[in-house]
Amino acid sequence: MTPLSRSDIASRLVAAGYIPDTDLTTAIQLMRMLDRPLLLEGEAGVGKTSVATALAEVHGAKLIRLQCYEGLDQAAALYEWNYQRQLLAIEAGRGRDADALADDVFSEKYLLERPLLKAIRMPSPPVLLIDEIDRADEEFEAFLLELLSDYQVTIPELGTIRATSIPLVVLTSNGTRELSDALRRRCLYHYVDYPDVDREARIILARVNSAGASLALAIARMVEAIRKEDLRKVPGVAETLDWAVALTGLGVETLGDNPEIVHETLMCLLKTREDRSRITAEVTTRLLGRVA
């Protein structure tokens, strides 16, 4: 994988539909330079997962995703044995030497790769997304340390397997629990915040072809104003993009001229009953008066 300059990374991210800030561009450049994973923290919906998707496009690499959840174990993340085929082989091998049969059924041909093992055995480095690591148990987080520091894993029956190529690893966390210091030490760190108005308008223009510059800017301003209200669930970038698609699909060119449609389509941004009741038609009109 050829090292890229910061300007090359920034332009390729933009071409992939991701508008980065300068800190993120630097972090991505350092990932390959130092062979370190990148830990992205931030509120849900700010675009952390999109970083990995765009990074794969930047490098022309395959994206391998491991979605974390409570109870995730090594069998689902690393490998497991194909027990059904092993049983069939054992049945067929009755009468063979027991040790030879055991060596055979615990060989590569009965091994099922899961995302982590698949990532380190690819001939060219992929982008490995370990999504929402904060949802996994602490035990699983500890298991990851060997992989993230030495890019190798141990399978008792086969021994230590070292990476064929070192993947670009992106971990995301929504902060539902505190991550260990050991994990943080192994990673570069970047906090993904909500974009400012200018960057969010550029994101809309990059991702929603039907939106013009003035409408994109008005949408970004309106979303920023809504985020400052007392909400239970603050809308993220994905919700902004949905809203932009909805507005342009309904033929809206100017927010201020269409207050009723603007209010009715806030269902794209507001995802709880409490938030929907807080942003009344009067509130929508008040916010439009500030931004439109």
CSV table of C-alpha atoms in Angstrom, one decimal:
chain,number,residue,atom,x,y,z
A,1,MET,CA,0.0,0.0,0.0
A,2,THR,CA,1.6,3.2,-1.2
A,3,PRO,CA,2.0,6.0,1.4
A,4,LEU,CA,0.0,9.1,0.6
A,5,SER,CA,0.5,12.7,1.4
A,6,ARG,CA,-2.0,14.6,3.5
A,7,SER,CA,-3.3,16.5,0.5
A,8,ASP,CA,-3.7,13.3,-1.5
A,9,ILE,CA,-5.6,11.7,1.5
A,10,ALA,CA,-7.8,14.8,1.8
A,11,SER,CA,-8.7,14.9,-1.9
A,12,ARG,CA,-9.3,11.2,-2.1
A,13,LEU,CA,-11.6,11.3,1.0
A,14,VAL,CA,-13.6,14.2,-0.6
A,15,ALA,CA,-13.8,12.1,-3.8
A,16,ALA,CA,-15.2,9.3,-1.7
A,17,GLY,CA,-17.9,11.6,-0.3
A,18,TYR,CA,-16.3,12.2,3.1
A,19,ILE,CA,-15.3,15.7,4.0
A,20,PRO,CA,-12.5,15.4,6.6
A,21,ASP,CA,-11.0,18.0,9.0
A,22,THR,CA,-7.3,18.4,9.1
A,23,ASP,CA,-6.8,16.4,12.3
A,24,LEU,CA,-8.5,13.3,10.8
A,25,THR,CA,-6.4,13.6,7.6
A,26,THR,CA,-3.2,13.6,9.7
A,27,ALA,CA,-4.5,10.6,11.7
A,28,ILE,CA,-5.1,8.6,8.6
A,29,GLN,CA,-1.6,9.5,7.3
A,30,LEU,CA,0.0,8.3,10.5
A,31,MET,CA,-1.9,5.0,10.6
A,32,ARG,CA,0.2,3.6,7.8
A,33,MET,CA,3.4,5.4,8.9
A,34,LEU,CA,3.2,3.9,12.4
A,35,ASP,CA,1.2,0.8,11.7
A,36,ARG,CA,-1.2,1.8,14.4
A,37,PRO,CA,-5.0,1.3,14.7
A,38,LEU,CA,-7.1,4.5,14.8
A,39,LEU,CA,-9.7,4.8,17.6
A,40,LEU,CA,-12.6,7.1,16.7
A,41,GLU,CA,-14.8,8.3,19.5
A,42,GLY,CA,-17.9,10.5,19.2
A,43,GLU,CA,-21.6,10.6,19.5
A,44,ALA,CA,-23.7,8.2,17.5
A,45,GLY,CA,-24.4,9.5,14.0
A,46,VAL,CA,-21.4,11.8,13.5
A,47,GLY,CA,-19.9,9.6,10.8
A,48,LYS,CA,-17.3,7.4,12.5
A,49,THR,CA,-18.2,4.3,10.5
A,50,SER,CA,-18.1,6.4,7.3
A,51,VAL,CA,-14.4,7.1,7.9
A,52,ALA,CA,-13.6,3.4,7.5
A,53,THR,CA,-15.8,3.1,4.4
A,54,ALA,CA,-14.1,6.2,2.8
A,55,LEU,CA,-10.6,4.9,3.9
A,56,ALA,CA,-11.2,1.7,2.0
A,57,GLU,CA,-12.0,3.7,-1.1
A,58,VAL,CA,-9.0,6.0,-0.6
A,59,HIS,CA,-6.6,3.0,-0.7
A,60,GLY,CA,-8.7,0.8,-3.0
A,61,ALA,CA,-8.8,-1.8,-0.2
A,62,LYS,CA,-11.4,-4.3,0.9
A,63,LEU,CA,-13.5,-3.3,3.9
A,64,ILE,CA,-13.9,-6.0,6.5
A,65,ARG,CA,-16.4,-5.2,9.3
A,66,LEU,CA,-16.7,-6.7,12.8
A,67,GLN,CA,-19.8,-5.4,14.5
A,68,CYS,CA,-19.3,-5.6,18.3
A,69,TYR,CA,-22.0,-6.5,20.8
A,70,GLU,CA,-22.3,-7.8,24.4
A,71,GLY,CA,-21.3,-11.5,24.5
A,72,LEU,CA,-19.2,-11.3,21.3
A,73,ASP,CA,-16.6,-14.1,21.5
A,74,GLN,CA,-13.6,-15.3,19.6
A,75,ALA,CA,-15.6,-17.9,17.7
A,76,ALA,CA,-17.6,-15.2,16.0
A,77,ALA,CA,-14.8,-12.7,15.7
A,78,LEU,CA,-11.7,-14.8,14.9
A,79,TYR,CA,-12.4,-18.4,13.8
A,80,GLU,CA,-14.4,-21.5,14.5
A,81,TRP,CA,-14.2,-25.1,13.4
A,82,ASN,CA,-16.6,-26.6,10.9
A,83,TYR,CA,-18.0,-29.1,13.4
A,84,GLN,CA,-20.4,-30.7,10.9
A,85,ARG,CA,-17.7,-31.5,8.4
A,86,GLN,CA,-15.4,-32.7,11.2
A,87,LEU,CA,-18.0,-35.1,12.4
A,88,LEU,CA,-18.5,-36.5,8.9
A,89,ALA,CA,-14.7,-36.9,8.6
A,90,ILE,CA,-14.5,-38.7,11.9
A,91,GLU,CA,-17.3,-41.0,10.8
A,92,ALA,CA,-15.6,-41.7,7.5
A,93,GLY,CA,-12.2,-42.2,9.2
A,94,ARG,CA,-13.2,-44.9,11.6
A,95,GLY,CA,-10.3,-47.4,11.9
A,96,ARG,CA,-7.6,-44.8,11.1
A,97,ASP,CA,-4.9,-43.9,13.6
A,98,ALA,CA,-6.5,-41.6,16.2
A,99,ASP,CA,-3.7,-39.1,16.3
A,100,ALA,CA,-3.6,-38.8,12.5
A,101,LEU,CA,-7.3,-38.4,12.4
A,102,ALA,CA,-7.2,-35.6,15.0
A,103,ASP,CA,-4.5,-33.8,13.1
A,104,ASP,CA,-6.6,-34.0,10.0
A,105,VAL,CA,-9.9,-32.7,11.4
A,106,PHE,CA,-8.1,-29.8,13.1
A,107,SER,CA,-6.3,-28.7,9.9
A,108,GLU,CA,-6.9,-25.7,7.6
A,109,LYS,CA,-9.6,-27.3,5.5
A,110,TYR,CA,-12.0,-27.4,8.5
A,111,LEU,CA,-11.2,-23.9,9.7
A,112,LEU,CA,-13.9,-21.2,9.2
A,113,GLU,CA,-12.4,-17.7,9.0
A,114,ARG,CA,-14.2,-14.9,10.8
A,115,PRO,CA,-13.5,-11.1,10.3
A,116,LEU,CA,-10.3,-10.8,12.4
A,117,LEU,CA,-8.5,-13.9,11.0
A,118,LYS,CA,-9.7,-13.1,7.5
A,119,ALA,CA,-8.2,-9.5,7.8
A,120,ILE,CA,-4.7,-10.6,8.8
A,121,ARG,CA,-4.5,-13.3,6.2
A,122,MET,CA,-5.4,-11.3,3.1
A,123,PRO,CA,-2.5,-10.9,0.6
A,124,SER,CA,-3.1,-7.1,0.4
A,125,PRO,CA,-3.9,-5.0,3.4
A,126,PRO,CA,-7.7,-4.5,3.9
A,127,VAL,CA,-9.4,-1.9,6.1
A,128,LEU,CA,-10.6,-3.7,9.3
A,129,LEU,CA,-13.5,-1.9,11.0
A,130,ILE,CA,-14.1,-3.0,14.6
A,131,ASP,CA,-17.3,-1.1,15.1
A,132,GLU,CA,-18.7,0.0,18.5
A,133,ILE,CA,-15.9,-1.7,20.5
A,134,ASP,CA,-17.5,-0.2,23.7
A,135,ARG,CA,-20.5,-2.6,23.2
A,136,ALA,CA,-18.2,-5.7,23.6
A,137,ASP,CA,-17.2,-7.1,26.9
A,138,GLU,CA,-13.9,-6.2,28.6
A,139,GLU,CA,-12.7,-9.8,28.1
A,140,PHE,CA,-13.1,-9.4,24.4
A,141,GLU,CA,-11.3,-6.1,24.4
A,142,ALA,CA,-8.4,-7.7,26.2
A,143,PHE,CA,-8.3,-10.5,23.6
A,144,LEU,CA,-7.9,-7.8,20.9
A,145,LEU,CA,-4.6,-6.5,22.4
A,146,GLU,CA,-2.4,-9.2,20.9
A,147,LEU,CA,-3.9,-8.6,17.5
A,148,LEU,CA,-3.6,-4.8,17.7
A,149,SER,CA,-0.1,-4.7,18.9
A,150,ASP,CA,1.6,-7.6,17.2
A,151,TYR,CA,-0.8,-8.3,14.3
A,152,GLN,CA,-0.9,-12.0,15.2
A,153,VAL,CA,-3.3,-14.5,16.7
A,154,THR,CA,-2.9,-17.9,18.3
A,155,ILE,CA,-5.0,-20.9,17.4
A,156,PRO,CA,-4.1,-23.7,19.8
A,157,GLU,CA,-4.3,-26.5,17.2
A,158,LEU,CA,-2.4,-24.5,14.5
A,159,GLY,CA,0.0,-22.3,16.5
A,160,THR,CA,0.6,-18.6,16.0
A,161,ILE,CA,-0.6,-17.0,12.8
A,162,ARG,CA,1.1,-13.7,11.9
A,163,ALA,CA,-0.4,-11.2,9.5
A,164,THR,CA,0.4,-11.6,5.8
A,165,SER,CA,-0.2,-7.9,5.5
A,166,ILE,CA,-1.0,-5.4,8.2
A,167,PRO,CA,-4.5,-4.1,7.9
A,168,LEU,CA,-5.6,-0.5,8.4
A,169,VAL,CA,-7.6,-0.9,11.6
A,170,VAL,CA,-10.4,1.5,12.6
A,171,LEU,CA,-12.1,1.1,16.0
A,172,THR,CA,-15.2,3.1,16.8
A,173,SER,CA,-16.7,3.9,20.2
A,174,ASN,CA,-19.9,5.8,21.2
A,175,GLY,CA,-18.6,6.0,24.8
A,176,THR,CA,-21.2,3.7,26.4
A,177,ARG,CA,-18.4,2.4,28.6
A,178,GLU,CA,-14.8,3.5,29.3
A,179,LEU,CA,-12.2,1.7,27.3
A,180,SER,CA,-9.1,0.3,28.9
A,181,ASP,CA,-5.8,2.2,29.0
A,182,ALA,CA,-4.1,-0.8,27.3
A,183,LEU,CA,-6.4,-0.5,24.3
A,184,ARG,CA,-5.9,3.3,24.1
A,185,ARG,CA,-2.1,3.0,24.2
A,186,ARG,CA,-2.1,0.8,21.1
A,187,CYS,CA,-4.2,3.3,19.1
A,188,LEU,CA,-4.0,6.7,17.5
A,189,TYR,CA,-7.0,8.7,18.7
A,190,HIS,CA,-9.4,11.1,17.1
A,191,TYR,CA,-12.6,12.6,18.4
A,192,VAL,CA,-15.3,12.9,15.7
A,193,ASP,CA,-17.5,15.8,16.6
A,194,TYR,CA,-20.6,17.1,14.8
A,195,PRO,CA,-19.4,19.1,11.7
A,196,ASP,CA,-19.7,22.9,11.7
A,197,VAL,CA,-22.1,24.5,9.3
A,198,ASP,CA,-19.6,24.9,6.5
A,199,ARG,CA,-18.4,21.3,6.6
A,200,GLU,CA,-21.9,19.9,7.0
A,201,ALA,CA,-23.0,21.9,3.9
A,202,ARG,CA,-20.1,20.5,2.0
A,203,ILE,CA,-21.1,17.0,3.1
A,204,ILE,CA,-24.6,17.5,1.8
A,205,LEU,CA,-23.3,18.8,-1.5
A,206,ALA,CA,-21.0,15.8,-1.8
A,207,ARG,CA,-23.6,13.2,-1.0
A,208,VAL,CA,-26.9,14.6,-2.2
A,209,ASN,CA,-26.6,15.5,-5.9
A,210,SER,CA,-30.0,17.1,-6.0
A,211,ALA,CA,-29.2,19.8,-3.4
A,212,GLY,CA,-27.9,23.2,-4.5
A,213,ALA,CA,-25.4,25.2,-2.5
A,214,SER,CA,-27.8,27.7,-1.0
A,215,LEU,CA,-30.2,24.9,0.1
A,216,ALA,CA,-27.3,22.8,1.5
A,217,LEU,CA,-26.2,25.8,3.6
A,218,ALA,CA,-29.7,26.5,4.9
A,219,ILE,CA,-30.2,22.8,5.8
A,220,ALA,CA,-26.8,22.8,7.7
A,221,ARG,CA,-27.8,26.0,9.6
A,222,MET,CA,-31.2,24.6,10.5
A,223,VAL,CA,-29.7,21.3,11.7
A,224,GLU,CA,-27.2,23.2,13.8
A,225,ALA,CA,-30.0,25.3,15.3
A,226,ILE,CA,-32.0,22.1,16.1
A,227,ARG,CA,-29.0,20.5,17.7
A,228,LYS,CA,-28.9,23.4,20.2
A,229,GLU,CA,-32.4,22.7,21.4
A,230,ASP,CA,-33.0,20.5,24.4
A,231,LEU,CA,-33.3,17.1,22.7
A,232,ARG,CA,-33.0,13.6,23.9
A,233,LYS,CA,-31.5,12.4,20.6
A,234,VAL,CA,-29.4,14.9,18.8
A,235,PRO,CA,-29.5,14.3,15.0
A,236,GLY,CA,-26.4,13.1,13.4
A,237,VAL,CA,-25.0,13.5,9.9
A,238,ALA,CA,-26.8,10.5,8.5
A,239,GLU,CA,-30.1,12.1,9.6
A,240,THR,CA,-29.1,15.4,7.9
A,241,LEU,CA,-28.5,13.6,4.7
A,242,ASP,CA,-31.9,11.8,4.9
A,243,TRP,CA,-33.5,15.2,5.5
A,244,ALA,CA,-31.7,16.8,2.5
A,245,VAL,CA,-32.9,13.9,0.3
A,246,ALA,CA,-36.4,14.3,1.6
A,247,LEU,CA,-36.6,18.0,1.0
A,248,THR,CA,-35.1,17.9,-2.5
A,249,GLY,CA,-37.4,15.0,-3.3
A,250,LEU,CA,-40.4,17.1,-2.3
A,251,GLY,CA,-39.2,20.0,-4.5
A,252,VAL,CA,-38.1,22.3,-1.7
A,253,GLU,CA,-35.6,24.9,-2.9
A,254,THR,CA,-35.8,27.4,-0.1
A,255,LEU,CA,-36.5,26.5,3.6
A,256,GLY,CA,-38.1,29.8,4.5
A,257,ASP,CA,-40.7,29.5,1.7
A,258,ASN,CA,-41.8,26.1,2.9
A,259,PRO,CA,-42.2,26.1,6.7
A,260,GLU,CA,-45.0,23.5,6.7
A,261,ILE,CA,-43.0,21.0,4.7
A,262,VAL,CA,-39.9,21.7,6.8
A,263,HIS,CA,-41.8,21.0,10.0
A,264,GLU,CA,-43.5,17.9,8.6
A,265,THR,CA,-40.2,16.4,7.4
A,266,LEU,CA,-38.4,16.9,10.7
A,267,MET,CA,-39.3,13.2,11.3
A,268,CYS,CA,-36.0,12.6,9.4
A,269,LEU,CA,-34.1,14.4,12.3
A,270,LEU,CA,-36.2,13.8,15.4
A,271,LYS,CA,-36.4,10.2,16.5
A,272,THR,CA,-38.3,10.2,19.8
A,273,ARG,CA,-41.8,11.2,20.8
A,274,GLU,CA,-40.4,13.7,23.3
A,275,ASP,CA,-38.2,15.4,20.8
A,276,ARG,CA,-41.0,15.6,18.2
A,277,SER,CA,-43.3,17.2,20.8
A,278,ARG,CA,-40.6,19.7,21.8
A,279,ILE,CA,-40.0,21.0,18.2
A,280,THR,CA,-43.5,22.4,17.6
A,281,ALA,CA,-44.5,24.2,14.5
A,282,GLU,CA,-43.9,27.5,16.4
A,283,VAL,CA,-40.4,26.4,17.3
A,284,THR,CA,-39.7,25.4,13.7
A,285,THR,CA,-40.9,28.8,12.5
A,286,ARG,CA,-38.7,30.5,15.1
A,287,LEU,CA,-35.6,28.5,14.1
A,288,LEU,CA,-36.3,29.2,10.4
A,289,GLY,CA,-36.4,32.9,11.2
A,290,ARG,CA,-32.8,32.6,12.4
A,291,VAL,CA,-31.3,30.5,9.6
A,292,ALA,CA,-33.4,30.9,6.4
